[in-house]
Structure formats: structure tokens, C-alpha cells
Coordinates of C-alpha atoms and ligand atoms in Angstrom, one line a residue:
M24 CA 196.9 -29.9 110.7
G25 CA 197.7 -26.2 111.0
I26 CA 199.7 -24.7 113.9
R27 CA 200.6 -27.3 116.5
I28 CA 203.0 -28.2 119.3
I29 CA 205.2 -31.0 117.9
G30 CA 207.5 -31.5 120.9
T31 CA 207.8 -30.7 124.6
G32 CA 210.7 -30.7 127.0
S33 CA 211.5 -29.7 130.5
Y34 CA 214.4 -29.5 132.9
L35 CA 214.4 -29.5 136.7
P36 CA 217.8 -29.0 138.5
P37 CA 218.8 -32.1 140.6
K38 CA 219.2 -30.1 143.8
V39 CA 216.1 -30.4 145.9
V40 CA 215.3 -28.1 148.9
T41 CA 212.6 -29.4 151.2
N42 CA 210.4 -27.4 153.6
E43 CA 212.3 -29.0 156.4
D44 CA 215.5 -27.7 155.0
I45 CA 214.0 -24.1 155.0
A46 CA 212.7 -24.6 158.5
K47 CA 216.2 -25.1 159.8
S48 CA 217.0 -21.3 159.3
L49 CA 213.5 -19.7 159.3
E50 CA 210.5 -19.8 161.7
T51 CA 208.3 -22.0 159.6
S52 CA 207.4 -25.7 159.2
D53 CA 206.6 -28.3 156.6
E54 CA 203.1 -28.4 158.2
W55 CA 202.5 -24.7 157.7
I56 CA 203.9 -24.5 154.2
Y57 CA 202.1 -27.6 152.9
S58 CA 198.8 -26.7 154.5
H59 CA 198.9 -23.2 153.0
T60 CA 200.4 -23.9 149.6
G61 CA 200.5 -27.7 148.8
I62 CA 204.3 -27.4 148.4
H63 CA 206.7 -30.0 150.0
S64 CA 209.9 -29.2 148.1
R65 CA 211.4 -27.3 145.2
H66 CA 214.3 -27.7 142.8
V67 CA 217.1 -25.1 143.1
A68 CA 219.6 -24.3 140.3
G69 CA 223.1 -25.5 141.1
A70 CA 226.2 -23.3 141.0
D71 CA 226.9 -24.2 137.3
E72 CA 223.3 -23.6 136.2
S73 CA 221.3 -20.6 135.1
T74 CA 218.1 -19.7 133.4
A75 CA 219.9 -20.0 130.0
T76 CA 221.4 -23.4 130.8
M77 CA 218.2 -24.8 132.0
G78 CA 216.2 -23.3 129.2
A79 CA 218.6 -24.8 126.7
K80 CA 218.2 -28.2 128.2
A81 CA 214.4 -28.0 128.1
A82 CA 214.5 -26.7 124.5
Q83 CA 216.9 -29.5 123.4
A84 CA 214.6 -32.0 124.9
A85 CA 211.6 -30.5 123.0
M86 CA 213.6 -30.4 119.7
D87 CA 214.6 -34.1 120.2
A88 CA 210.9 -35.0 120.9
A89 CA 209.9 -33.1 117.8
G90 CA 212.7 -34.5 115.7
V91 CA 213.8 -31.1 114.4
K92 CA 217.3 -29.9 113.7
P93 CA 218.7 -26.6 115.0
E94 CA 218.8 -25.0 111.6
E95 CA 215.0 -25.5 111.1
I96 CA 214.2 -23.1 114.0
G97 CA 213.3 -19.6 112.9
L98 CA 212.4 -18.1 116.3
I99 CA 213.2 -18.6 120.0
V100 CA 211.1 -16.7 122.5
V101 CA 212.1 -17.0 126.2
A102 CA 209.6 -16.0 128.8
T103 CA 211.5 -15.2 132.0
S104 CA 211.7 -12.7 134.9
T105 CA 215.1 -14.0 135.9
P106 CA 217.3 -13.5 132.8
D107 CA 221.0 -14.4 133.0
Y108 CA 221.8 -10.8 132.3
N109 CA 219.7 -7.8 133.3
P110 CA 218.4 -7.1 130.7
F111 CA 220.9 -7.8 127.8
P112 CA 222.1 -10.0 126.2
S113 CA 218.8 -11.7 126.2
T114 CA 218.6 -15.2 127.6
A115 CA 217.0 -16.2 124.3
C116 CA 220.3 -15.2 122.5
L117 CA 222.4 -17.3 124.9
I118 CA 220.1 -20.3 124.3
Q119 CA 220.2 -19.7 120.5
G120 CA 224.0 -19.8 120.6
A121 CA 224.1 -22.8 122.9
L122 CA 221.7 -24.8 120.7
G123 CA 223.3 -23.7 117.4
C124 CA 220.0 -22.4 116.0
A125 CA 221.9 -20.2 113.5
N126 CA 218.7 -19.3 111.5
A127 CA 216.6 -18.2 114.5
G128 CA 215.7 -14.7 115.7
A129 CA 215.7 -14.7 119.5
F130 CA 214.2 -12.4 122.2
D131 CA 213.0 -12.5 125.8
L132 CA 209.5 -11.6 126.9
Q133 CA 208.6 -10.6 130.4
A134 CA 205.0 -11.1 131.6
A135 CA 206.0 -12.8 134.9
C136 CA 204.2 -16.1 135.5
S137 CA 201.8 -15.5 132.6
G138 CA 204.9 -15.2 130.3
F139 CA 204.7 -18.6 128.7
I140 CA 201.2 -18.0 127.3
Y141 CA 202.2 -14.5 126.1
A142 CA 205.3 -16.1 124.4
L143 CA 203.3 -18.9 122.9
E144 CA 201.0 -16.4 121.3
Q145 CA 203.9 -14.5 119.8
A146 CA 205.3 -17.7 118.3
R147 CA 201.9 -18.7 117.0
G148 CA 201.8 -15.5 115.0
F149 CA 205.3 -16.2 113.7
V150 CA 204.7 -19.7 112.4
N151 CA 201.3 -18.6 111.0
F152 CA 203.1 -16.2 108.6
Y153 CA 206.4 -18.2 108.2
P154 CA 205.2 -21.9 108.0
D155 CA 208.5 -23.0 106.5
K156 CA 210.1 -22.3 110.0
K157 CA 209.6 -23.7 113.4
A158 CA 209.5 -21.8 116.7
I159 CA 210.7 -22.7 120.2
V160 CA 208.9 -21.2 123.2
I161 CA 210.6 -21.5 126.5
G162 CA 209.6 -20.6 130.0
A163 CA 212.7 -20.7 132.3
E164 CA 213.4 -19.2 135.7
T165 CA 215.9 -19.1 138.6
L166 CA 213.5 -17.4 141.0
T167 CA 215.4 -18.7 144.0
R168 CA 218.1 -16.2 143.1
I169 CA 215.9 -13.2 143.6
L170 CA 214.2 -14.2 146.8
D171 CA 214.6 -12.7 150.3
W172 CA 215.4 -15.9 152.1
T173 CA 214.5 -14.2 155.4
D174 CA 210.9 -13.5 154.3
R175 CA 208.9 -16.6 155.1
G176 CA 205.8 -15.1 153.4
S177 CA 207.5 -15.4 150.0
C178 CA 210.7 -17.5 149.9
I179 CA 208.8 -20.8 150.6
L180 CA 206.8 -20.4 147.4
F181 CA 209.2 -20.6 144.5
G182 CA 211.5 -23.0 142.7
D183 CA 213.7 -23.1 139.6
G184 CA 213.3 -24.9 136.3
A185 CA 212.5 -24.7 132.6
G186 CA 210.0 -26.0 130.1
A187 CA 209.8 -25.7 126.3
V188 CA 207.6 -26.5 123.3
V189 CA 208.3 -26.6 119.5
L190 CA 205.7 -25.1 117.2
A191 CA 205.2 -26.0 113.5
N192 CA 202.6 -25.1 110.9
D193 CA 201.7 -26.9 107.7
E194 CA 199.3 -24.4 106.2
P195 CA 200.2 -21.7 103.7
P196 CA 201.2 -18.3 105.2
G197 CA 198.3 -16.7 107.1
V198 CA 195.8 -19.5 106.6
A199 CA 196.2 -21.5 109.8
S200 CA 195.0 -18.8 112.2
L201 CA 191.8 -18.3 110.2
K202 CA 190.9 -22.0 110.6
T203 CA 192.0 -22.4 114.2
K204 CA 189.7 -23.7 116.9
A205 CA 192.1 -22.4 119.6
H206 CA 191.6 -19.2 121.3
T207 CA 193.9 -17.0 123.4
L208 CA 193.2 -14.3 125.9
L209 CA 196.0 -12.0 127.1
G210 CA 195.3 -9.4 129.8
A211 CA 196.7 -7.2 132.5
D212 CA 195.6 -5.1 135.4
G213 CA 198.3 -2.5 136.0
K214 CA 196.5 -1.2 139.1
G215 CA 197.9 -4.2 140.9
A216 CA 201.5 -3.5 139.8
G217 CA 202.6 -3.1 143.4
F218 CA 201.4 -6.6 144.5
I219 CA 204.6 -8.4 143.3
T220 CA 207.6 -6.3 142.6
R221 CA 211.4 -6.3 142.3
E222 CA 213.4 -3.1 142.5
G223 CA 216.5 -2.5 140.3
G224 CA 214.9 -0.9 137.2
C225 CA 215.7 2.5 135.5
R226 CA 212.8 4.6 136.7
E227 CA 214.8 6.8 139.0
P228 CA 217.5 9.2 137.8
L229 CA 221.0 8.7 139.0
P230 CA 222.4 11.1 141.6
L231 CA 224.5 13.9 140.1
D232 CA 228.2 14.0 141.0
P233 CA 228.5 17.1 143.2
V234 CA 231.8 18.1 141.5
T235 CA 231.3 17.3 137.8
G236 CA 227.5 17.6 137.8
I237 CA 227.2 14.5 135.6
P238 CA 225.2 11.4 136.7
W239 CA 227.1 9.2 139.1
R240 CA 226.5 5.4 139.2
P241 CA 226.5 4.0 142.8
I242 CA 227.3 0.3 143.2
P243 CA 224.0 -1.5 142.3
K244 CA 222.1 -3.1 145.2
L245 CA 220.8 -6.6 145.2
H246 CA 217.1 -6.6 145.0
S247 CA 214.6 -9.2 146.2
L248 CA 211.1 -10.1 145.2
T249 CA 208.4 -8.6 147.4
L250 CA 204.9 -10.0 147.6
Q251 CA 201.5 -9.0 148.9
G252 CA 200.3 -12.6 149.2
H253 CA 196.6 -12.0 150.1
D254 CA 196.0 -9.6 147.3
V255 CA 197.6 -11.9 144.7
F256 CA 195.7 -14.9 146.0
A257 CA 192.3 -13.1 145.6
F258 CA 193.2 -11.8 142.1
A259 CA 194.4 -15.3 141.1
V260 CA 191.2 -17.1 142.1
R261 CA 189.0 -14.4 140.5
T262 CA 191.0 -14.3 137.3
L263 CA 191.8 -18.0 136.6
S264 CA 188.1 -19.0 136.7
K265 CA 187.1 -16.0 134.6
V266 CA 189.7 -16.6 131.9
C267 CA 188.7 -20.3 131.6
R268 CA 185.0 -19.3 131.4
D269 CA 185.6 -16.5 128.9
L270 CA 187.7 -18.8 126.7
C271 CA 185.1 -21.5 126.7
A272 CA 182.3 -18.9 125.9
K273 CA 184.3 -17.6 122.9
L274 CA 184.5 -21.1 121.5
Q275 CA 180.9 -21.8 122.3
T276 CA 181.7 -24.6 124.7
T277 CA 181.5 -25.0 128.5
P278 CA 184.1 -25.6 131.2
E279 CA 182.4 -29.0 131.8
E280 CA 183.5 -30.0 128.3
L281 CA 187.2 -29.4 129.2
D282 CA 189.3 -32.6 129.7
R283 CA 192.2 -30.9 131.5
V284 CA 193.2 -27.5 132.9
F285 CA 196.9 -26.6 133.1
A286 CA 196.8 -23.7 135.5
H287 CA 199.9 -21.9 136.7
Q288 CA 201.3 -23.8 139.7
A289 CA 201.4 -21.0 142.3
N290 CA 199.6 -22.5 145.2
A291 CA 197.4 -25.6 145.4
R292 CA 194.9 -23.7 147.5
I293 CA 194.5 -21.2 144.5
I294 CA 193.9 -24.1 142.1
E295 CA 191.4 -25.8 144.5
A296 CA 189.5 -22.5 144.9
T297 CA 189.4 -22.1 141.1
A298 CA 188.0 -25.6 140.7
R299 CA 185.3 -24.9 143.3
R300 CA 184.4 -21.6 141.6
M301 CA 184.2 -23.4 138.2
K302 CA 182.3 -26.3 139.7
L303 CA 184.8 -28.7 138.2
P304 CA 186.4 -31.7 139.9
L305 CA 189.9 -31.0 141.1
E306 CA 191.0 -34.1 139.1
K307 CA 190.7 -32.1 135.9
F308 CA 193.5 -29.7 137.1
F309 CA 197.1 -30.8 136.6
L310 CA 199.0 -30.5 139.8
N311 CA 202.8 -30.9 140.3
L312 CA 203.7 -28.0 142.7
E313 CA 204.1 -30.4 145.6
T314 CA 207.6 -31.0 144.3
T315 CA 208.2 -28.1 141.9
A316 CA 206.7 -25.2 143.8
N317 CA 206.1 -22.0 141.8
T318 CA 208.5 -21.9 138.8
S319 CA 206.8 -18.8 137.4
A320 CA 206.9 -18.7 133.5
A321 CA 208.3 -22.2 133.5
S322 CA 205.4 -23.8 135.4
I323 CA 203.0 -24.3 132.5
P324 CA 205.5 -25.8 130.0
I325 CA 207.0 -28.0 132.7
S326 CA 203.4 -29.3 133.4
L327 CA 202.7 -29.9 129.7
D328 CA 205.9 -31.8 129.3
Q329 CA 205.3 -34.0 132.4
A330 CA 201.7 -34.7 131.3
V331 CA 202.8 -35.6 127.7
R332 CA 205.6 -37.9 128.9
S333 CA 203.4 -39.6 131.5
G334 CA 200.7 -40.2 128.8
E335 CA 198.2 -38.0 130.6
L336 CA 198.1 -35.4 127.8
T337 CA 197.2 -37.1 124.5
E338 CA 196.0 -36.0 121.1
G339 CA 192.4 -34.7 121.0
L340 CA 192.1 -33.6 124.6
K341 CA 190.4 -30.2 125.1
I342 CA 192.6 -28.2 127.4
V343 CA 193.0 -24.8 128.8
M344 CA 196.4 -23.4 129.9
V345 CA 195.9 -20.5 132.2
G346 CA 198.2 -18.3 134.2
F347 CA 198.5 -15.1 136.3
G348 CA 201.4 -13.2 137.7
A349 CA 203.2 -9.9 138.5
G350 CA 202.1 -6.9 136.5
L351 CA 199.4 -8.0 137.2
T352 CA 199.1 -10.1 134.1
Y353 CA 196.9 -13.0 133.1
A354 CA 196.6 -15.2 130.1
G355 CA 194.8 -18.3 128.8
T356 CA 194.8 -20.5 125.8
Y357 CA 192.1 -23.0 124.9
C358 CA 193.1 -25.7 122.5
T359 CA 192.5 -29.3 121.3
W360 CA 195.9 -30.8 122.0
P361 CA 198.3 -30.4 120.3
N362 CA 196.7 -28.0 117.8
L363 CA 196.8 -24.3 118.5
Ligands
UT7_414 O1 203.0 -16.5 140.8 C1 202.3 -15.6 141.6 C2 203.1 -15.5 142.9 N1 202.4 -15.2 144.1 C3 201.4 -16.0 144.7 O2 201.0 -16.9 144.1 C4 201.1 -15.7 146.1 C5 199.6 -16.0 146.4 N2 199.4 -16.0 147.9 C6 199.6 -17.0 148.6 O3 200.0 -18.1 148.1 C7 199.4 -16.9 150.1 O4 198.9 -15.6 150.4 C8 200.7 -17.1 151.0 C9 201.0 -18.6 150.9 C10 201.8 -16.3 150.5 C11 200.4 -16.8 152.4 O5 199.3 -17.6 152.9 P1 198.2 -16.9 153.8 O6 197.3 -18.0 154.2 O7 197.6 -15.8 153.0 O8 199.0 -16.4 155.1 P2 199.1 -14.9 155.7 O9 200.0 -14.1 154.8 O10 197.7 -14.4 155.9 O11 199.7 -15.2 157.0 C12 199.0 -15.8 158.1 C13 200.0 -16.0 159.2 C14 200.8 -14.7 159.6 O12 201.0 -14.7 161.0 P3 200.1 -13.8 162.0 O13 200.3 -12.4 161.5 O14 198.6 -14.3 161.7 O15 200.6 -14.1 163.3 C15 202.1 -14.9 158.9 O16 203.1 -14.2 159.6 O17 201.0 -17.0 158.9 C16 202.3 -16.4 159.0 N3 203.1 -16.9 158.0 C17 203.9 -18.1 158.2 N4 204.0 -18.9 159.2 C18 204.8 -19.9 159.1 C19 203.3 -16.5 156.7 N5 204.2 -17.2 156.1 C20 204.6 -18.2 156.9 C21 205.4 -19.3 156.9 N6 205.5 -20.2 157.9 N7 206.1 -19.6 155.8

């Protein structure tokens, strides 16, 4: 009853790049990467794939699982930091067109690796007030296309992929959110904005043409992701455990009562440290980054879909989804699956 996830889907591109593959051209090794991150391999988008094509495949799978038709969808939100175009048209519009969701509004949302939970909260608000419509929330990324493949401190961490969920509501407008037993926390710490960055924005003025005096547009440079790994690691461990604790406290329960935690898959060492801080067995934390690496906004919906399809995530389980990322951002949702 109320607002709930009625279908999940995900897509991982078939091309796999192993640590050994990376070590052929970079001074690194499978041993170093695995021992520091828990990653063995990652999926990489093929030449004919993009954030939009992967997002559309994940969303189609989620719609199929939910048994909904394209015309029933009223909203598509895509969480991504690697849109097909920068920044318009939105990747959400490309996916809306590809899926034939003619009745859906569509927009992208950028909150880095926390983006899926931010987007889920937007869609939750939407179906709360428009219960006759369904919403699709997608996390999709082609992070491998913005990496500096000569920087061993960052390029080993990321992979490509997409995950999606379909939301429905069977309460009258505005009623479901009053009854919900779910709780969401969205947060940011802009003081850490420099820890994960990518240039290429509009904050600097264009140079002026010396003859005409009007702004002159130089050929745009390609920009790569930069990462201060240590600072992000410390923030992540601090924040993931705090968000889980705060969510449990708000719902007057304890972390021990949680059945599963779906944490952003950034680094297995981060998840292990979070488990230790929370005094929870590591088995409660879903882990797939050995073969997916960090897929940023896609990591939580990919994890949810894999857990649903393997039978690990079943109705009635108390779960927390929790993420962190560039911004710095963080976010968490507590719910009794699949009710939001
Ligand atoms: O979604 C959010 C995205 N960001 C993150 O999640 C990043 C969080 N941070 C991390 O995961 C870790 O900080 C890293 C995996 C990025 C780095 O691990 P670390 O244990 O913090 O390594 P480090 O940066 O302290 O580097 C230790 C050593 C250095 O050598 P020296 O200076 O001690 O000689 C690095 O140059 O390891 C070296 N190193 C590597 N060696 C082999 C760094 N990367 C590599 C590598 N292969 N890939």
C-alpha cells in the first residue's frame, strides 16, 4: 500500500576490463587494486553505448518487471554526472523518447554518487501528489569516459552501467507520505567541493576577442575527473555510518534491526569500515563492486535490481540505501521493501 517500488531493472555493458588489463599500460597491479578497493574488474560502455542507451535498457527492464506501459509513466528522473550531452538535451529526454513515454516529464539530476537517492525522493514526491501516474528513477553513468587513464589513483575505481526503478502509489493525492514508515535524509557539505571535481563548467568568463571586444570561444578542452582519495575515504566512512544511524533514530529503531544495507559501491574497504563503525556484520551489506567497480549514481539501483533478481531482497525486509559523492553530497533512505 502507498508509495512503493513495483519494478527494478539494470544494465551492465558486456565489455569487461580487468585490473590486469589496466596494469598492461599503467604502473599498478591486480594485487594493489583488489587489496585497496575490493575491485577485480569493471564493465565499460561499448562504442555504440552511452548513458542514455544504458539508462533506457535498465528502465525498460524495470517497466517490464513492473508490468507497466510507456504511456502510464508521468515522470522520468535520471541521476547522472555523465550525461550524453553537456548539459542539454537532458539524458532523461533522450530516454523518454527512446522508451516512448509520451506522457512523461523528464529531467536530469546531478548529485554525483548520491544522485539516485536524491532522484528517488523527487519521484516519491511526484507520485505522492499524482497517484494516477507512475515514475521511473534511473541512475546511469559512463564514468570511464571522463577518467584520466594515466592517473592510477582514480581510473582504477570506476565502471559504467545503469539501474532503474518504477514507483507507484495507490493512495489519494497527498495521503501516502503522511502514512509512510520510510524516511529519507539528503545532505551536502560544500566545504569538500574540491575533493572530487571535473572542469568544463561556466564559472569563468570567456576571453574577449582583442579586435571585436566580444567574448571569444576557444575550442573546449577535454576534462577528466580529479580525486583526493584520502579525504573522500574519511568523509565516506564518517558519513555512511552517521546517515544510517540518524535514519534509524528517526524511525525509532536501531541499526541492529536492519536486514540489509545497500551502500554506494565505491570501495569495499569503505563499506567494511562502515560495518565496523556500526558494529554490524559485513554480511548485512550488499557487495557487488568486485565486478562492477564504482558506477556512481547507478550503483545503488544496480545493487537493488541484482538483489531482487537473486531473491536476496524480498518483501518486508528493512533496508537502508545510503550513498555519498562529489559535492560533497550524501543521502539515505530507510524503508521496508518495497514500500517508500
Ligand atoms: O564515489 C566516490 C568516489 N571516490 C572514492 O570513493 C575514493 C575513496 N578513496 C579511496 O578509495 C582510496 O583513497 C584510493 C583507493 C583512491 C587510494 O587508496 P589509498 O590506500 O588511500 O592509497 P594512497 O592514495 O594513500 O596511495 C598509497 C600509495 C601511493 O604511493 P606512495 O606515495 O606511498 O609511494 C600511491 O602512489 O599507493 C600508490 N597508488 C597505487 N599503487 C598502485 C595509488 N594508486 C595506486 C594504484 N596502483 N592504482
